[in-house]
Rosetta silent file (secondary structure, phi, psi, omega in degrees, C-alpha in Angstrom):
SEQUENCE: XXXXXXXXXXXXXXXXXXXXXXXXXXXXXXXXXXXXXXXXXXXXXXXXXXXXXXXXXXXXXXXXXXXXXXXXXXXXXXXXXXXXXXXXXXXXXXXXXXXXXXXXXXXXXXXXXXXXXXXXXXXXXXXXXXXXXXXXXXXXXXXXXXXXXXXXXXXXXXXXXXXXXXXXXXXXXXXXXXXXXXXXXXXXXXXXXXXXXXXXXXXXXXXXX
SCORE:     score description
SCORE:     0.000 S_00000001
   1 L     0.000  -71.751  158.013  114.666   45.583  100.364 S_00000001
   2 H    13.286  -66.366  171.072  117.669   47.590  102.524 S_00000001
   3 H   -22.407  -72.226 -139.476  116.533   50.212  100.278 S_00000001
   4 H   -99.016   -7.847 -158.518  113.512   50.284  100.665 S_00000001
   5 H   -75.639  -46.587 -161.492  113.427   49.639  104.512 S_00000001
   6 H   -43.505  -49.573 -142.931  116.261   53.178  104.450 S_00000001
   7 H   -76.339  -49.767 -174.965  113.657   54.972  102.698 S_00000001
   8 H   -69.879  -23.653  129.187  110.677   54.235  104.724 S_00000001
   9 H   -15.325  -63.417 -175.649  112.596   55.328  107.195 S_00000001
  10 H   -86.981  -25.631  171.555  113.597   57.870  106.190 S_00000001
  11 H   -40.211  -67.232 -150.881  109.668   58.691  105.219 S_00000001
  12 H   -61.423  -20.630  175.752  108.782   58.211  108.868 S_00000001
  13 H   -85.818  -64.379  170.673  111.640   60.908  109.695 S_00000001
  14 H   -45.653  -49.342 -115.351  111.561   63.086  107.696 S_00000001
  15 H  -149.886  -69.438  144.901  107.632   63.675  107.894 S_00000001
  16 H   -18.199  -74.528 -158.442  108.326   63.933  112.365 S_00000001
  17 H   -58.439  -44.760  155.345  110.249   66.815  111.767 S_00000001
  18 H     0.023  -53.460  138.336  107.987   68.174  109.859 S_00000001
  19 H   -49.178  -57.125  160.766  105.520   67.921  112.353 S_00000001
  20 L   -92.883  157.373 -100.655  107.312   69.356  114.854 S_00000001
  21 L    27.790  -39.613  153.146  108.115   72.353  113.133 S_00000001
  22 L   -74.185    0.842 -164.910  104.687   72.727  112.117 S_00000001
  23 L  -115.344  -33.171 -142.387  103.881   72.655  116.039 S_00000001
  24 L  -117.744  -48.181 -166.636  106.771   74.550  116.774 S_00000001
  25 L   -75.648  -55.883 -164.795  104.998   77.402  114.179 S_00000001
  26 H   -73.925  -41.474 -174.277  101.703   77.291  115.372 S_00000001
  27 H   -74.727  152.927  122.743  103.405   77.579  119.541 S_00000001
  28 H   152.004 -119.811 -141.924  104.933   81.203  118.310 S_00000001
  29 H   -31.245  -28.668 -171.598  101.820   82.119  116.515 S_00000001
  30 H   -92.544    0.976 -140.602   99.430   81.166  118.820 S_00000001
  31 H  -107.231  -44.155 -177.711  102.141   82.855  121.573 S_00000001
  32 H   -73.933  -52.922 -133.734  102.242   86.270  119.352 S_00000001
  33 H   -86.134  -82.620  165.978   98.259   86.181  119.183 S_00000001
  34 H    -2.642  -66.087 -155.346   97.902   85.964  123.317 S_00000001
  35 H   -77.835  -10.512  158.587  100.408   88.489  123.666 S_00000001
  36 L   -98.449   10.432 -104.791   98.764   90.562  121.018 S_00000001
  37 L  -168.007  -66.243 -153.257   95.625   89.779  122.325 S_00000001
  38 L   -92.233  -52.361  175.735   96.252   90.695  126.265 S_00000001
  39 H   -52.627  -63.996 -148.105   98.080   94.812  124.547 S_00000001
  40 H   -77.521   -5.470 -158.634   94.768   95.402  122.640 S_00000001
  41 H  -139.265   45.294  161.096   92.154   94.925  125.502 S_00000001
  42 L  -145.079   61.383  169.491   93.855   96.403  128.060 S_00000001
  43 L  -170.807  162.240  126.590   92.612   99.644  127.980 S_00000001
  44 L  -118.908   75.072  141.173   89.281  101.808  127.084 S_00000001
  45 L   -96.794  170.077 -173.437   89.744  104.333  125.446 S_00000001
  46 L   -97.668  -71.292 -176.626   88.623  103.492  122.113 S_00000001
  47 H   -18.704  -97.958  175.028   91.457  105.735  120.327 S_00000001
  48 H     2.400  -54.720 -144.203   94.073  104.175  122.172 S_00000001
  49 H   -83.552  -62.122 -148.745   92.187  100.602  121.607 S_00000001
  50 H   -90.470   51.918 -172.684   92.117  101.277  117.981 S_00000001
  51 H  -148.322    8.247  154.439   96.100  102.487  117.503 S_00000001
  52 L  -152.370   63.851  112.520   97.504   99.153  119.502 S_00000001
  53 L  -112.179   -0.013  128.237   95.288   96.857  117.425 S_00000001
  54 L   -36.334  -91.423 -137.428   97.161   98.901  114.337 S_00000001
  55 L   -54.482  -53.936  139.765   99.987   98.211  115.959 S_00000001
  56 H     0.245  -78.132 -172.907   99.566   94.625  117.239 S_00000001
  57 H   -58.570  -99.173 -153.892   97.936   93.634  113.611 S_00000001
  58 H   -63.857   -7.033  162.721  100.705   94.945  111.703 S_00000001
  59 H   -83.446    6.570 -173.971  103.691   93.117  114.147 S_00000001
  60 H  -139.847   18.832  124.637  102.516   89.789  113.996 S_00000001
  61 H   -60.708  -39.403 -166.379  101.306   90.083  110.155 S_00000001
  62 L   109.070  -26.609 -152.396  104.795   91.590  108.590 S_00000001
  63 L  -102.058  125.240 -156.561  102.868   93.754  105.997 S_00000001
  64 L   -75.602  -34.645  156.917  104.229   97.622  105.982 S_00000001
  65 E   -85.859  111.400  166.183  100.180   98.594  104.808 S_00000001
  66 E  -138.480  160.123 -150.874   97.366   97.782  107.826 S_00000001
  67 E  -174.300  146.485  150.648   94.083  100.120  108.292 S_00000001
  68 L  -100.874   68.358 -110.997   91.445   99.910  110.705 S_00000001
  69 E  -161.806  122.510 -134.125   88.846  100.938  109.348 S_00000001
  70 E  -119.944  111.487  167.396   85.340  101.665  111.658 S_00000001
  71 L   -46.007  132.118 -155.940   82.004  101.289  110.673 S_00000001
  72 L  -131.651   95.969 -149.630   79.986  104.065  111.755 S_00000001
  73 H   -42.372  -84.681 -148.107   75.789  102.941  111.544 S_00000001
  74 H   -39.983  -38.459  164.334   74.190  106.464  111.418 S_00000001
  75 H  -100.734    3.781 -156.305   75.676  106.925  107.811 S_00000001
  76 L    76.042   48.766 -160.363   76.529  103.245  106.471 S_00000001
  77 E   177.288  155.008 -169.153   80.098  103.995  105.511 S_00000001
  78 L  -120.328  151.539 -162.216   83.721  103.373  107.145 S_00000001
  79 L  -137.479  138.494 -175.075   85.753  105.866  108.421 S_00000001
  80 L   -82.664 -162.155 -164.233   89.240  105.068  109.781 S_00000001
  81 L  -141.903  -14.950  174.314   90.096  104.584  112.881 S_00000001
  82 L   150.575  143.756 -150.256   94.203  104.275  112.361 S_00000001
  83 E  -147.299  125.620  157.954   96.413  103.809  108.915 S_00000001
  84 E  -120.346  107.062 -159.209   99.927  102.528  108.822 S_00000001
  85 L   105.995  164.795  176.980  100.343  102.898  105.217 S_00000001
  86 L    40.278 -167.274 -137.329   98.273  102.397  102.477 S_00000001
  87 L  -118.207   11.600 -147.158   96.492  104.018  100.007 S_00000001
  88 L  -128.811  124.404 -152.698   93.634  105.087  101.782 S_00000001
  89 L   -86.418   99.109  162.712   93.378  108.816  102.306 S_00000001
  90 L    -6.645  -59.240 -177.509   92.872  109.571  106.237 S_00000001
  91 L   -82.979    2.694 -162.489   89.845  111.745  106.255 S_00000001
  92 L   -90.806  148.640 -172.878   88.329  109.854  103.635 S_00000001
  93 L   -78.944 -175.224  142.392   84.673  108.328  104.261 S_00000001
  94 L   -90.801   97.441  120.921   83.867  104.426  102.772 S_00000001
  95 E   -29.799  106.137 -167.285   80.498  103.309  101.657 S_00000001
  96 L   -75.071  123.985  169.871   79.838  100.065  102.649 S_00000001
  97 L   158.250  -43.719  175.634   78.764   98.378   99.589 S_00000001
  98 L   -47.073  137.381  164.619   81.551  100.570   98.243 S_00000001
  99 L    48.928 -176.212  153.375   85.763  100.172   96.853 S_00000001
 100 L   -68.077  -57.296 -148.657   86.794   96.591   98.732 S_00000001
 101 H   -86.489  -28.897  141.682   87.215   96.800  102.681 S_00000001
 102 H   -56.889   16.722  173.626   83.532   98.316  101.588 S_00000001
 103 H  -124.419  -67.727  168.826   82.275   95.410  100.547 S_00000001
 104 H   -11.973  -68.669 -171.964   83.467   93.517  103.368 S_00000001
 105 H   -21.684  -49.236  172.270   81.773   95.926  105.320 S_00000001
 106 H   -46.507  -38.744 -160.040   78.467   94.300  103.162 S_00000001
 107 H   -97.723  -39.845  175.722   79.327   90.841  103.469 S_00000001
 108 L    61.815   23.088  157.927   80.694   90.464  106.411 S_00000001
 109 L   -98.980 -167.041 -178.452   82.969   87.900  104.510 S_00000001
 110 L  -126.755  146.745 -141.444   86.310   87.996  104.424 S_00000001
 111 E  -132.510  142.686  105.539   87.741   89.299  100.980 S_00000001
 112 L  -134.390  174.980 -132.835   90.936   89.011   98.887 S_00000001
 113 L  -146.268   80.167 -127.199   92.686   90.301   96.114 S_00000001
 114 L   -88.922  -17.970  173.721   95.901   88.900   95.117 S_00000001
 115 L  -126.989   69.256 -173.974   95.764   92.175   92.121 S_00000001
 116 L  -106.489   22.381  166.252   94.013   95.420   93.809 S_00000001
 117 L   -97.786    0.597  169.444   96.372   97.935   92.356 S_00000001
 118 L  -132.176   33.379  175.105   94.115   96.638   88.451 S_00000001
 119 L   -92.783  125.164  160.476   90.782   95.414   90.656 S_00000001
 120 L  -102.134   84.718  136.269   88.544   98.298   89.307 S_00000001
 121 L  -132.981   22.277 -137.837   86.409   97.927   92.263 S_00000001
 122 L  -135.352   83.028 -148.976   89.110   98.785   94.202 S_00000001
 123 L   -76.364    8.121  172.033   88.525  103.121   94.314 S_00000001
 124 L  -105.614   19.197 -147.446   92.824  103.657   95.748 S_00000001
 125 L   -94.031    9.301  159.288   94.370  101.410   92.718 S_00000001
 126 L   -77.858  -83.399 -156.779   96.206  104.897   91.526 S_00000001
 127 H   -48.737  -15.147  148.935   97.683  106.064   94.905 S_00000001
 128 H  -113.106   18.723  149.981   98.781  102.195   94.924 S_00000001
 129 H   -83.635   35.771 -178.006  100.348  101.593   92.711 S_00000001
 130 L  -103.287  -51.238 -179.461  101.919  104.868   93.194 S_00000001
 131 L   -98.452   46.424 -166.211  102.929  103.232   96.079 S_00000001
 132 L   104.527  -22.296 -152.769  103.367   99.765   95.608 S_00000001
 133 L  -107.972  138.427 -171.624  100.978   97.742   96.655 S_00000001
 134 L   -72.091 -115.665  166.164  100.240   94.345   95.509 S_00000001
 135 L  -120.053  141.013 -177.091   97.548   92.911   97.302 S_00000001
 136 L   -66.409 -178.477 -163.397   94.354   93.153   99.831 S_00000001
 137 L   173.071  104.606 -168.325   93.294   91.280  102.444 S_00000001
 138 E  -126.316  116.628 -162.646   90.139   92.370  103.936 S_00000001
 139 L  -123.940  147.718 -155.848   89.056   91.232  106.745 S_00000001
 140 L  -103.063   98.497  122.404   85.211   92.296  108.690 S_00000001
 141 L    24.500   58.158 -137.702   85.635   93.479  112.461 S_00000001
 142 E  -158.228  127.533  177.536   82.557   91.738  113.662 S_00000001
 143 E  -100.786  126.305  172.836   80.807   90.766  117.300 S_00000001
 144 L    57.589  -72.109  164.591   78.544   87.799  116.208 S_00000001
 145 L  -154.529   23.435  164.914   76.952   88.795  113.077 S_00000001
 146 E  -136.893  134.397 -179.851   77.406   92.755  113.207 S_00000001
 147 E   -86.359  156.723  176.961   80.187   93.946  111.434 S_00000001
 148 L  -132.172  -49.953  160.346   81.759   97.126  113.495 S_00000001
 149 E  -172.231 -159.785 -173.173   84.454   97.740  110.660 S_00000001
 150 E  -130.530  130.868  143.479   87.360   96.004  108.319 S_00000001
 151 L   -62.813   62.126 -150.879   90.491   95.101  109.079 S_00000001
 152 L   -96.915  125.156 -174.679   92.669   95.548  105.822 S_00000001
 153 L  -110.071  137.961  179.715   96.402   94.034  105.037 S_00000001
 154 E  -162.760  143.610 -168.122   98.165   94.669  101.267 S_00000001
 155 L   -98.642  172.861  167.077  101.357   93.614  100.291 S_00000001
 156 L  -130.937   11.273  149.526  103.646   95.395   98.131 S_00000001
 157 L   -99.408 -171.211  158.616  104.752   92.006   96.860 S_00000001
 158 L   -64.413  158.577 -177.701  102.877   88.689   94.913 S_00000001
 159 L   163.429  111.547  172.715  101.616   87.098   98.002 S_00000001
 160 L  -111.953 -176.216 -170.557   98.721   84.789   99.275 S_00000001
 161 L  -135.074  117.804  157.355   97.428   83.767  103.026 S_00000001
 162 L   -86.136 -165.956 -154.203   96.953   80.042  103.539 S_00000001
 163 H   -56.158  -19.339 -179.708   93.985   78.476  105.187 S_00000001
 164 H   -94.450   28.382 -166.038   96.048   78.712  108.423 S_00000001
 165 H  -116.660  -60.124  156.258   97.676   82.373  108.237 S_00000001
 166 H    -8.009 -105.505  148.851   94.249   83.143  107.225 S_00000001
 167 H    41.482 -128.091   95.887   93.122   81.830  111.221 S_00000001
 168 H    89.395 -100.254 -173.500   95.247   82.896  112.231 S_00000001
 169 H   -75.017   -2.349 -171.498   94.614   86.427  111.475 S_00000001
 170 H   -81.341  -37.201  170.274   90.850   86.411  111.660 S_00000001
 171 H   -40.935  -56.038 -174.279   91.237   85.207  115.064 S_00000001
 172 H   -71.056  -40.122  167.413   93.059   88.286  115.928 S_00000001
 173 H   -74.857   16.134  164.480   89.945   90.757  114.311 S_00000001
 174 H  -108.513   27.282  171.761   87.206   89.028  116.167 S_00000001
 175 H   -91.896  -53.300 -153.224   89.689   90.281  119.405 S_00000001
 176 H   -72.747  -15.526  170.783   90.235   93.176  118.446 S_00000001
 177 H   -96.158   10.288  140.749   86.368   94.068  117.809 S_00000001
 178 H   -60.103  -42.195  162.503   85.543   92.718  121.753 S_00000001
 179 H   -41.252  -66.927 -159.142   87.996   95.792  122.658 S_00000001
 180 H   -35.507  -40.005 -167.833   85.988   97.953  120.237 S_00000001
 181 H   -91.590  -41.322  166.957   82.850   97.385  121.622 S_00000001
 182 H   -68.064  -91.676  155.525   83.999   97.259  125.117 S_00000001
 183 H     4.015  -50.291 -130.089   85.943  101.236  124.120 S_00000001
 184 H  -105.556  -43.291  169.617   82.325  102.030  122.661 S_00000001
 185 H   -95.200    9.127  142.535   79.952  101.337  126.383 S_00000001
 186 H   -71.123  -29.027  129.532   83.040  102.555  127.997 S_00000001
 187 H   -38.797  -78.608  179.550   82.221  105.681  126.583 S_00000001
 188 H    -9.896  -81.533  169.155   79.213  105.225  126.499 S_00000001
 189 H   -80.785   24.003    6.433   78.356  104.934  129.772 S_00000001
 190 H    97.830  -51.969  174.236   80.959  107.304  130.827 S_00000001
 191 H  -118.726  -29.702  122.756   79.016  109.743  129.394 S_00000001
 192 H   -13.813  -53.990 -154.500   75.757  108.858  130.833 S_00000001
 193 H   -95.507   -1.355 -176.910   77.265  109.212  133.480 S_00000001
 194 H   -93.832    0.541  122.916   78.456  112.836  132.862 S_00000001
 195 H   -23.890 -100.038  116.498   75.647  113.496  132.300 S_00000001
 196 H     6.149 -104.545  174.661   74.077  112.572  134.863 S_00000001
 197 H   -45.590  -60.983 -171.738   76.781  114.837  137.391 S_00000001
 198 H   -46.357  -23.140  145.193   75.302  117.621  134.838 S_00000001
 199 H   -57.349  -81.808 -162.261   71.742  116.721  136.403 S_00000001
 200 H   -46.587  -52.612 -126.703   72.407  116.445  139.248 S_00000001
 201 H   -99.058  -61.519 -133.294   74.376  120.093  139.505 S_00000001
 202 H   -75.580  -49.636 -141.246   71.987  122.038  137.668 S_00000001
 203 H   -55.052  -69.783 -157.314   68.904  119.618  140.386 S_00000001
 204 H   -49.525  -82.253 -161.988   71.328  121.247  143.389 S_00000001
 205 H   -73.700   13.356 -178.691   71.124  125.143  142.457 S_00000001
 206 H   -96.614  -34.091 -178.228   67.617  125.694  141.503 S_00000001
 207 H   -65.506  -15.274  159.776   67.123  123.875  145.135 S_00000001
 208 H   -68.395  -37.607 -172.110   69.585  126.115  146.756 S_00000001
 209 L   -93.103    0.000    0.000   68.058  129.346  145.091 S_00000001
């Protein structure tokens, strides 16, 4: 009876320690996510935003191969916005629905592949083998139902993602979508303002003549 009581108390202590460690981990992840979000959102220039998204995604994931792909609505194809490592050539274009990231862009849903090197849907599997890439994780960058791009992570060792890790990285992808959308709106407004200034200048020259 004494040993059973001791075992029960030990089980409670272990569970409390586990919950405390989990709480600390969640707190650290939230702090990192907030810091990365602040960095990504503190700008309006799209190229700068994309590089910040890449840098923060690499930092919070700890993965060696990360890509930010943007969906061009005119061609319905993914273009490389920024990348670190990765088997995908920087100047390549990927139609929505083709290869792994194209499937993510088409479906708007996350996709995890445990063996990307040998998946027949992966157009870059030979380059992935050369780089030692093992897994693929693609997360849609989207606002509402609109897909703006795809954020991808590749590992060089076998890996699985827990639901908590997926939720964490998905939250970052959602913040990235807001930053990209804001940058595009700013660009459009800047271009509209530039055109109005040009028209005003032409009108002024006509009046003076």
